Short mmCIF file of C-alpha atoms and ligand atoms in Angstrom, two decimals:
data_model
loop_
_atom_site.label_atom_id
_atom_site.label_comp_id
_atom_site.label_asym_id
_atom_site.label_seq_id
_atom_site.Cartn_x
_atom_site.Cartn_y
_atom_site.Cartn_z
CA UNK A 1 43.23 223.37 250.80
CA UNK A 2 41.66 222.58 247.55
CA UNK A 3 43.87 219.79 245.59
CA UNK A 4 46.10 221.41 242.62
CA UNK A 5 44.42 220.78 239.01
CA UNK A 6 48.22 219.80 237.93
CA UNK A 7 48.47 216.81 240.48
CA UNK A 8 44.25 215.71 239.85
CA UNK A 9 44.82 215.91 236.13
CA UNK A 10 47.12 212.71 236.67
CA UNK A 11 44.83 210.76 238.81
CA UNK A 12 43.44 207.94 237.02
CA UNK A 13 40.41 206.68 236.59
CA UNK A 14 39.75 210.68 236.59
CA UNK A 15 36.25 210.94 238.31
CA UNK A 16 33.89 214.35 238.01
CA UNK A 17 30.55 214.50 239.00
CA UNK A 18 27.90 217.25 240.09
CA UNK A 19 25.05 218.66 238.59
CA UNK A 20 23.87 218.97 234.89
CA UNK A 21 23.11 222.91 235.99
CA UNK A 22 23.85 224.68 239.22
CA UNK A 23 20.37 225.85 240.18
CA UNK A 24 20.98 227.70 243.17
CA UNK A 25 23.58 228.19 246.16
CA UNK A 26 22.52 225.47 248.28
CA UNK A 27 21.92 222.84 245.60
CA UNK A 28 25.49 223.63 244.41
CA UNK A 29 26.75 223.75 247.98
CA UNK A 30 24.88 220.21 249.53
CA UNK A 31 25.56 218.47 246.34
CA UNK A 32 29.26 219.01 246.39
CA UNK A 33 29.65 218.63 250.17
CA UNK A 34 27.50 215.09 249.83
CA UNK A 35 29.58 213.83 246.86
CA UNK A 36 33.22 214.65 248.72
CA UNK A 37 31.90 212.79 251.61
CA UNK A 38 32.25 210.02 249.11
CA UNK A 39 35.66 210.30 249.03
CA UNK A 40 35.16 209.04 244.85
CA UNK A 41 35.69 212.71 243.29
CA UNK A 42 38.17 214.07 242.03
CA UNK A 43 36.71 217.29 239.97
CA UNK A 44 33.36 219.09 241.14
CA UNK A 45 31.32 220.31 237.65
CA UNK A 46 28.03 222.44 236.91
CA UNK A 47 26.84 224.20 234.09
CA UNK A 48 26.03 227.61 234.14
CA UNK A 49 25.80 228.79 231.03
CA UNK A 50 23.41 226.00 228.99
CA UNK A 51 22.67 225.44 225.50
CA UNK A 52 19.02 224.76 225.14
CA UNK A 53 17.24 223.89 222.10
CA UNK A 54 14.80 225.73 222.62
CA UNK A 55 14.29 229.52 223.99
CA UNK A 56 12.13 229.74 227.20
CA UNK A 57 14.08 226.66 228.67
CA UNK A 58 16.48 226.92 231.23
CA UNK A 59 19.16 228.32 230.70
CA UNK A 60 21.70 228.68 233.45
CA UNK A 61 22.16 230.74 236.60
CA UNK A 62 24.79 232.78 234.72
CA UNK A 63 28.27 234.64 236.30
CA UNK A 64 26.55 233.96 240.04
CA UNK A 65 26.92 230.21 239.62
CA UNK A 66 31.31 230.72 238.93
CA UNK A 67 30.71 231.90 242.70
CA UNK A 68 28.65 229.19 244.29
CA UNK A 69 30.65 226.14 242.46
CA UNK A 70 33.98 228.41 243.22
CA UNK A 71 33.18 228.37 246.85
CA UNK A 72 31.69 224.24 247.10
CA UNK A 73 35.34 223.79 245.88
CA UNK A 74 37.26 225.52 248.42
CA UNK A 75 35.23 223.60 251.39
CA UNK A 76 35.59 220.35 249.70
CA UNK A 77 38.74 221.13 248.85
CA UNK A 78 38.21 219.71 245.18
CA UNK A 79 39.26 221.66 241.92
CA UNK A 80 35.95 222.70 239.70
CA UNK A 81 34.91 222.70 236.29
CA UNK A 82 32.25 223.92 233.67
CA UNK A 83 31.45 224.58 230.38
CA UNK A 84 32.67 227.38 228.03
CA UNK A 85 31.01 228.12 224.93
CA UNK A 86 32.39 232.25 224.36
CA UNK A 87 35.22 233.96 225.17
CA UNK A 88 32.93 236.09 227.48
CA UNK A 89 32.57 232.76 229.24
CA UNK A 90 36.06 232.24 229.19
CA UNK A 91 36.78 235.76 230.74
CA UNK A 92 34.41 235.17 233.90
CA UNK A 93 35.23 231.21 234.46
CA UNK A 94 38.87 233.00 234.61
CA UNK A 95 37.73 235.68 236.63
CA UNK A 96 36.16 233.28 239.74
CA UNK A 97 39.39 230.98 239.17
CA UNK A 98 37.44 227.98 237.90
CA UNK A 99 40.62 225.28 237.76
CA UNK A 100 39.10 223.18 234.66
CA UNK A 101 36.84 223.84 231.39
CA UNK A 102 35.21 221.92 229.42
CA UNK A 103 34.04 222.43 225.68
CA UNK A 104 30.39 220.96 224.81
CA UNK A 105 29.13 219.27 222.02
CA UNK A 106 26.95 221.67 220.14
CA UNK A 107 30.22 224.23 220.44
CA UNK A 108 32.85 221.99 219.42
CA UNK A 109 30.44 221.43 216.05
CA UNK A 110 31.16 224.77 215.23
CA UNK A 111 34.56 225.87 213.95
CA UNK A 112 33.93 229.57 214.83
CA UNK A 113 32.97 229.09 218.10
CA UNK A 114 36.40 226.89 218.16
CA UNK A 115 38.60 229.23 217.81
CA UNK A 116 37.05 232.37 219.49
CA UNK A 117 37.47 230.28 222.43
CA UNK A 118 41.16 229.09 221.28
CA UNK A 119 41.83 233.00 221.36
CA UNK A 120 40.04 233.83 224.50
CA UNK A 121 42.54 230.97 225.92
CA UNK A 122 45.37 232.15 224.47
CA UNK A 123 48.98 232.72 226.82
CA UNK A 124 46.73 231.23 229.49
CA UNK A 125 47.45 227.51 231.22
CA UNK A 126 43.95 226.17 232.26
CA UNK A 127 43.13 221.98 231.36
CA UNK A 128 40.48 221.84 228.79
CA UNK A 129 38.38 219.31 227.94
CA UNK A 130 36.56 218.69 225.00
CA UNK A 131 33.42 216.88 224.27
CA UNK A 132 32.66 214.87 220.79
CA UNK A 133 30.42 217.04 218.24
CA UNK A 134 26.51 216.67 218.45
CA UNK A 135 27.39 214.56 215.37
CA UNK A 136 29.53 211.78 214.36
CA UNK A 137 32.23 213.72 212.62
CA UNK A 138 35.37 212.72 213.64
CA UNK A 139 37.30 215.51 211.78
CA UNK A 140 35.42 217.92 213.59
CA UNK A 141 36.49 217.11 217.08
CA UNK A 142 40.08 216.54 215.87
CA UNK A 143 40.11 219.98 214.56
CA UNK A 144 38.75 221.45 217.97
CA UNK A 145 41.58 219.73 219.46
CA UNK A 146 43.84 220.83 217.21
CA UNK A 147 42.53 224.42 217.49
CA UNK A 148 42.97 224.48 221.09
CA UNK A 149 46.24 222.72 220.85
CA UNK A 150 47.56 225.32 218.67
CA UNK A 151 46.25 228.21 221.39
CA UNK A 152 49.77 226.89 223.84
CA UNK A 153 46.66 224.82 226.17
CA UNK A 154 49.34 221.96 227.53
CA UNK A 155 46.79 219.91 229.36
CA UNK A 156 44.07 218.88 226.41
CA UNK A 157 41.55 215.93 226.86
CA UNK A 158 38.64 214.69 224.98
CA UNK A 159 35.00 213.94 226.77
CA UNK A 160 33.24 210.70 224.88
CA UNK A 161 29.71 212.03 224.95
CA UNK A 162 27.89 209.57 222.65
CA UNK A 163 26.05 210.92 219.09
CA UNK A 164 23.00 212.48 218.30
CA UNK A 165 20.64 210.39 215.69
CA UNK A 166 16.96 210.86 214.31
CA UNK A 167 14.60 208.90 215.95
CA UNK A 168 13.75 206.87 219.16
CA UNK A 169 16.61 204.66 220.13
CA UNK A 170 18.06 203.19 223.29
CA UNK A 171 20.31 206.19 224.02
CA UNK A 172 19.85 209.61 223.94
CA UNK A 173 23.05 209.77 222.38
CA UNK A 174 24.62 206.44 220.60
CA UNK A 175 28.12 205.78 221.83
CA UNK A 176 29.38 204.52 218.77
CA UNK A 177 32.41 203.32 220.82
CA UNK A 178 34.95 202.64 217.33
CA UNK A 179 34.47 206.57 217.09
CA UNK A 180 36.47 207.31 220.55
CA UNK A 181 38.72 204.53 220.08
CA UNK A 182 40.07 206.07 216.82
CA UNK A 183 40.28 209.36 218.35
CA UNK A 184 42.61 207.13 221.37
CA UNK A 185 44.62 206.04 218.19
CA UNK A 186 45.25 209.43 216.56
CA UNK A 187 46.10 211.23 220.60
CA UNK A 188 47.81 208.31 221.70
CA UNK A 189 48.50 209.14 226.03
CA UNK A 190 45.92 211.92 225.30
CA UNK A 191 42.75 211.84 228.44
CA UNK A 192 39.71 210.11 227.54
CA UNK A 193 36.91 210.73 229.64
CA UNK A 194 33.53 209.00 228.91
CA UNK A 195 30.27 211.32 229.92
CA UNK A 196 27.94 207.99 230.16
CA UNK A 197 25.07 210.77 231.92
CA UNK A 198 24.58 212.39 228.11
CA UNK A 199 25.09 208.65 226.26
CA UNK A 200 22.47 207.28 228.33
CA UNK A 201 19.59 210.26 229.01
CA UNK A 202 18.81 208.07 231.80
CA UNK A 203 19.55 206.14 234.39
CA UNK A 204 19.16 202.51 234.32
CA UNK A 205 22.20 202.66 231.67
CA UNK A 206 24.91 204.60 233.26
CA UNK A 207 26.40 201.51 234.89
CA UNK A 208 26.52 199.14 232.03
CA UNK A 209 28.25 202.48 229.78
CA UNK A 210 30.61 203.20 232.28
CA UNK A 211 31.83 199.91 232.39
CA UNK A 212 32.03 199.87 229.06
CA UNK A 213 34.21 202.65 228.55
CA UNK A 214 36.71 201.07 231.26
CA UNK A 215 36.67 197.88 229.59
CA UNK A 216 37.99 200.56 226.79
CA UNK A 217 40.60 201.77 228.49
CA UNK A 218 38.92 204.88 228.97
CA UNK A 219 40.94 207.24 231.56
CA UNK A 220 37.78 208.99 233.88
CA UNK A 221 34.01 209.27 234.34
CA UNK A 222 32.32 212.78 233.80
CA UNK A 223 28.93 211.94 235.96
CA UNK A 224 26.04 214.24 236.40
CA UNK A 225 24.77 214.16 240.20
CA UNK A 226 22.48 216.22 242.02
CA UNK A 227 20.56 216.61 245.51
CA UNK A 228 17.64 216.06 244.50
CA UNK A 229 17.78 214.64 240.66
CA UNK A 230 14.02 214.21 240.08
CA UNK A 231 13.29 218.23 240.39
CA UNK A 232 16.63 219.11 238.26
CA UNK A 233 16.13 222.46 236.39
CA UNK A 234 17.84 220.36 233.34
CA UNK A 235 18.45 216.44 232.54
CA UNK A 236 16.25 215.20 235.16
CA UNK A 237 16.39 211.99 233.80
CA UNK A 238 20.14 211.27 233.98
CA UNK A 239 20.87 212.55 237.20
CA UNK A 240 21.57 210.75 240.17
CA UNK A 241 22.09 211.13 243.97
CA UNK A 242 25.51 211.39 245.29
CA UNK A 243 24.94 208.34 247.46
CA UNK A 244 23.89 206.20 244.31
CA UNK A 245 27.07 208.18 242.45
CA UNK A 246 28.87 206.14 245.05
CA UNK A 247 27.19 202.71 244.57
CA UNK A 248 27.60 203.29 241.02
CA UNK A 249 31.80 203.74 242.06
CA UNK A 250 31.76 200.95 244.37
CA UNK A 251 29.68 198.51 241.35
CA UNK A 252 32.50 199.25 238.25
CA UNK A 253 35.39 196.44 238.03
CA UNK A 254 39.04 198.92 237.52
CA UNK A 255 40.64 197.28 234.95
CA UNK A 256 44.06 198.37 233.45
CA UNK A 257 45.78 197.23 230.30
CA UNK A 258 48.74 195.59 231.42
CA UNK A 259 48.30 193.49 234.44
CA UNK A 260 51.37 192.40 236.65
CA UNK A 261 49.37 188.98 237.67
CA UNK A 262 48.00 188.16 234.42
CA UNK A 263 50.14 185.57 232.82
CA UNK A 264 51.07 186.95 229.73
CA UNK A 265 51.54 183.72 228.07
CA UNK A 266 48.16 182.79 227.71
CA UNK A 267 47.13 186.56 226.48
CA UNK A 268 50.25 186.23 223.78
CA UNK A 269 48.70 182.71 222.77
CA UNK A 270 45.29 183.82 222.31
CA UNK A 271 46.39 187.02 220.67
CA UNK A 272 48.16 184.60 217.99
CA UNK A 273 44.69 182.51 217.56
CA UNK A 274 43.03 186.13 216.51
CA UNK A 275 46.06 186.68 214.12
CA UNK A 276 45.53 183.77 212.59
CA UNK A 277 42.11 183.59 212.27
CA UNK A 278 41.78 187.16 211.29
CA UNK A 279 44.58 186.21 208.33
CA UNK A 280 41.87 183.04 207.20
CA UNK A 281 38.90 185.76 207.32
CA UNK A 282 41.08 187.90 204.78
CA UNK A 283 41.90 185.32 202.64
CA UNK A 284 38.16 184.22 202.26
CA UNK A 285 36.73 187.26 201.93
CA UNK A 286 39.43 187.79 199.28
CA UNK A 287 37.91 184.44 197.51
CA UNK A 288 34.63 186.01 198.21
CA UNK A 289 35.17 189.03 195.89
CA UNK A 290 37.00 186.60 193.36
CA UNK A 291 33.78 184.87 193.10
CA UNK A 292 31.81 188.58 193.09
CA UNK A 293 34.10 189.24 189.88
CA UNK A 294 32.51 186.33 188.20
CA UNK A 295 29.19 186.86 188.99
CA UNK A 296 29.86 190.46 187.30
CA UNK A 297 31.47 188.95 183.98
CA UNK A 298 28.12 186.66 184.04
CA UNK A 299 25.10 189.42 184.70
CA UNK A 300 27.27 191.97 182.39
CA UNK A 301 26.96 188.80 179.21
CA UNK A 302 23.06 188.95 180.33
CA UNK A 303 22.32 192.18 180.55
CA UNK A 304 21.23 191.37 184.48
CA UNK A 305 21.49 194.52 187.39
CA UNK A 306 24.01 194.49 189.63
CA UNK A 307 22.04 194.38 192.69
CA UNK A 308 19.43 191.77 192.64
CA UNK A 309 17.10 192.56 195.94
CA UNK A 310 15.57 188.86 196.48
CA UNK A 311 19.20 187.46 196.37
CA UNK A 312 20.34 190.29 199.33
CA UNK A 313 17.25 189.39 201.27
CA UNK A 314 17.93 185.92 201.22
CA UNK A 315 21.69 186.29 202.12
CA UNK A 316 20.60 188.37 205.22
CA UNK A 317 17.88 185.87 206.01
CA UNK A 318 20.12 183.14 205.79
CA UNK A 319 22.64 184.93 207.84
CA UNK A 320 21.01 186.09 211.00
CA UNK A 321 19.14 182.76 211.53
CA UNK A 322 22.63 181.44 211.81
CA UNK A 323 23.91 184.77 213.62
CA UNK A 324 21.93 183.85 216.73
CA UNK A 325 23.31 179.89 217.21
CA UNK A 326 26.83 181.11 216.62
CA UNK A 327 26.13 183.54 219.36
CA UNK A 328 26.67 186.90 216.80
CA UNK A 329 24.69 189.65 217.10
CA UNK A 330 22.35 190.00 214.34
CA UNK A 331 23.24 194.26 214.85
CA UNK A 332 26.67 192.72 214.05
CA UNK A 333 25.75 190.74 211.61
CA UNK A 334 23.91 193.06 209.36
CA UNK A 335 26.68 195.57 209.49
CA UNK A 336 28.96 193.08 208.28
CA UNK A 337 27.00 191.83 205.35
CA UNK A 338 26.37 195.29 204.75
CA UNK A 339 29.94 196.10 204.02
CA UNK A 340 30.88 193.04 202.27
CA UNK A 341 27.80 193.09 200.08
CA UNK A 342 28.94 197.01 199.33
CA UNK A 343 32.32 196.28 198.29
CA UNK A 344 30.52 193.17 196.22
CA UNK A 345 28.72 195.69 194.39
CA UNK A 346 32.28 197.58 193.95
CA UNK A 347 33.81 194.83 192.11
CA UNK A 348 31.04 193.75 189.99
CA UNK A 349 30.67 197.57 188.91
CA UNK A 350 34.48 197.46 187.84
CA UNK A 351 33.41 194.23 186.01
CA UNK A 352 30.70 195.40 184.40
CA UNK A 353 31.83 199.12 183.85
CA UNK A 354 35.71 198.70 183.27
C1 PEP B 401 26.53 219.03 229.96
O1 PEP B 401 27.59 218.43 230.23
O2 PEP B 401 25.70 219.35 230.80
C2 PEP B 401 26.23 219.27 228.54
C3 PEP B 401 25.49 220.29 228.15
O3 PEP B 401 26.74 218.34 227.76
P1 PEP B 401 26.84 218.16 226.16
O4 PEP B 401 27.63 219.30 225.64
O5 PEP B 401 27.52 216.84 226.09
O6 PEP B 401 25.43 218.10 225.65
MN1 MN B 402 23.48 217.83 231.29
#
């Protein structure tokens, strides 16, 4: 008997895994069977349709897939998933009875695409998931949300699938974690799941962003698996084996916000040493900007620039040579002086420009 969506979609942590693409019947099939011998899944997912970049890539198995992943769910007995991107989609996940679907980056960019699906799903009770936009636009996944909200869907969560940038950098898509945990503050109780396969692009990251995102307070894992991850048709890089799926599970510390051991003294008493020192850090920086508003009534009387770019240099300089022994990250570091020296510039401009 395969497990109802209704009761899964409470389980926390919330784990799905399978492969980036279902490639054929027995890859679908052995992958599935070897990841519920894990006993660590709670959702089995594969792409059929997939959004490629470029044409001549692959692009999914198509309608035939909804059967194979259909059928790996009944003998595992786990609900299944995958990714909608048309209401054409929509009509044949609905069609094989696929329990779950999820909404992917590139689609929940586009508004259109939005609501033809938030139509297609109209009157209809099936859990949807949706995945951050390709870019870091926060109003953009809040408005798929909303979208599909508005469509009568009852069981809505988000997928935290990191953000795409120009240029080489440690992830193939940056987490940029504050994003997620201001989408956490605006659907407060709504699912977070955290997709650390598409952060990372490969593999020797998934553990440390997993973590992360349960050190978050994330609710679930979406993790791509397969057979035989080195020949994947798609994201060879990222996938792994089901038996490493299940190191991975076994390696990840559960935490939970509220702890009935924990004494909660200590937590309330360091919580009070932030507030405080977060109040000092206010009031300085306030001083800071007092002393800013001199500096402007001084390079306004001689006719100086605002920004003066030996003077920045030598603030950063100075800065991340100390970041290091304080034990800051200069990443940190930067970003802060960054946003101090901007609102500097603010108040000198009202200074100098009334
Ligand atoms: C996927 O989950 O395989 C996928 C295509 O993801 P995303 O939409 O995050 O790129
Ligand atoms: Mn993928």
């Amino acid at each position: 008997m395969v497990s109802s969506i209704d009761e899964v979609w409470k389980k926390r942590p919330l784990i799905i895994s399978g492969p980036c693409s279902a490639e054929t019947e027995e890859q679908v099939t052995e992958t599935a069977i070897s990841l519920a011998a894990t006993g660590k899944v709670d959702i089995l997912r594969a792409g059929i349709w997939k959004p490629r970049t470029k044409p001549g890539m692959f692009e999914g198995v198509g309608t035939q897939g909804l059967g194979w992943l259909k059928a790996a769910g009944k003998k595992t007995g786990l609900p299944v998933t995958v990714e909608v991107a048309t209401s054409k989609h929509v009509e044949e996940a609905l069609r094989f009875e696929i329990d779950l679907f999820w909404i992917g980056a590139r689609t929940t960019a586009n508004p259109f695409s939005i609501q033809e699906l938030a139509d297609a799903l109209s009157g209809i009770q099936v859990p949807v998931l949706i995945k951050n936009p390709i870019n870091p636009d926060l109003e953009l996944w809040c408005g798929a949300i909303e979208r599909i909200l508005k469509a009568g869907i009852e069981k809505v969560g988000m997928i935290h699938r990191g953000f795409s940038s120009y240029g080489n950098t440690l992830y193939r898509n940056a987490p940029m974690w504050q994003l997620p945990i201001e989408m956490k503050r605006r659907f407060p109780g709504m699912l977070m799941i955290c997709d650390p396969s598409h952060i990372c692009g490969n593999r020797s990251l998934l553990l440390d962003v997993a973590q992360k995102s349960i050190d978050l307070d994330f609710d679930g894992i979406m993790l791509e698996s397969h057979r035989n991850p080195d020949q994947a048709w798609s994201d060879a890089a990222q996938q792994v084996t089901p038996e490493k799926f299940s190191e991975m599970m076994d390696k990840l510390v559960w935490r939970s916000v509220h702890s009935e051991s924990a004494p909660r003294t200590l937590l309330t008493q360091l919580r009070t040493q932030i507030d405080l020192i977060d109040d000092d850090l206010l009031s300085l920086l306030s001083q800071r900007m007092k002393l800013a508003d001199q500096i402007g009534h001084y390079k306004k009387e001689h006719n100086m620039t605002i920004l003066q770019a030996e003077r920045w240099n030598g603030i950063l300089e100075r800065a991340m040579a100390k970041a290091d022994e304080l034990g800051i990250s200069s990443e940190f570091i930067i970003r802060y002086l960054n946003a101090v020296h901007m609102e500097s510039i603010q108040h000198q401009y009202a200074v100098m420009n009334g």
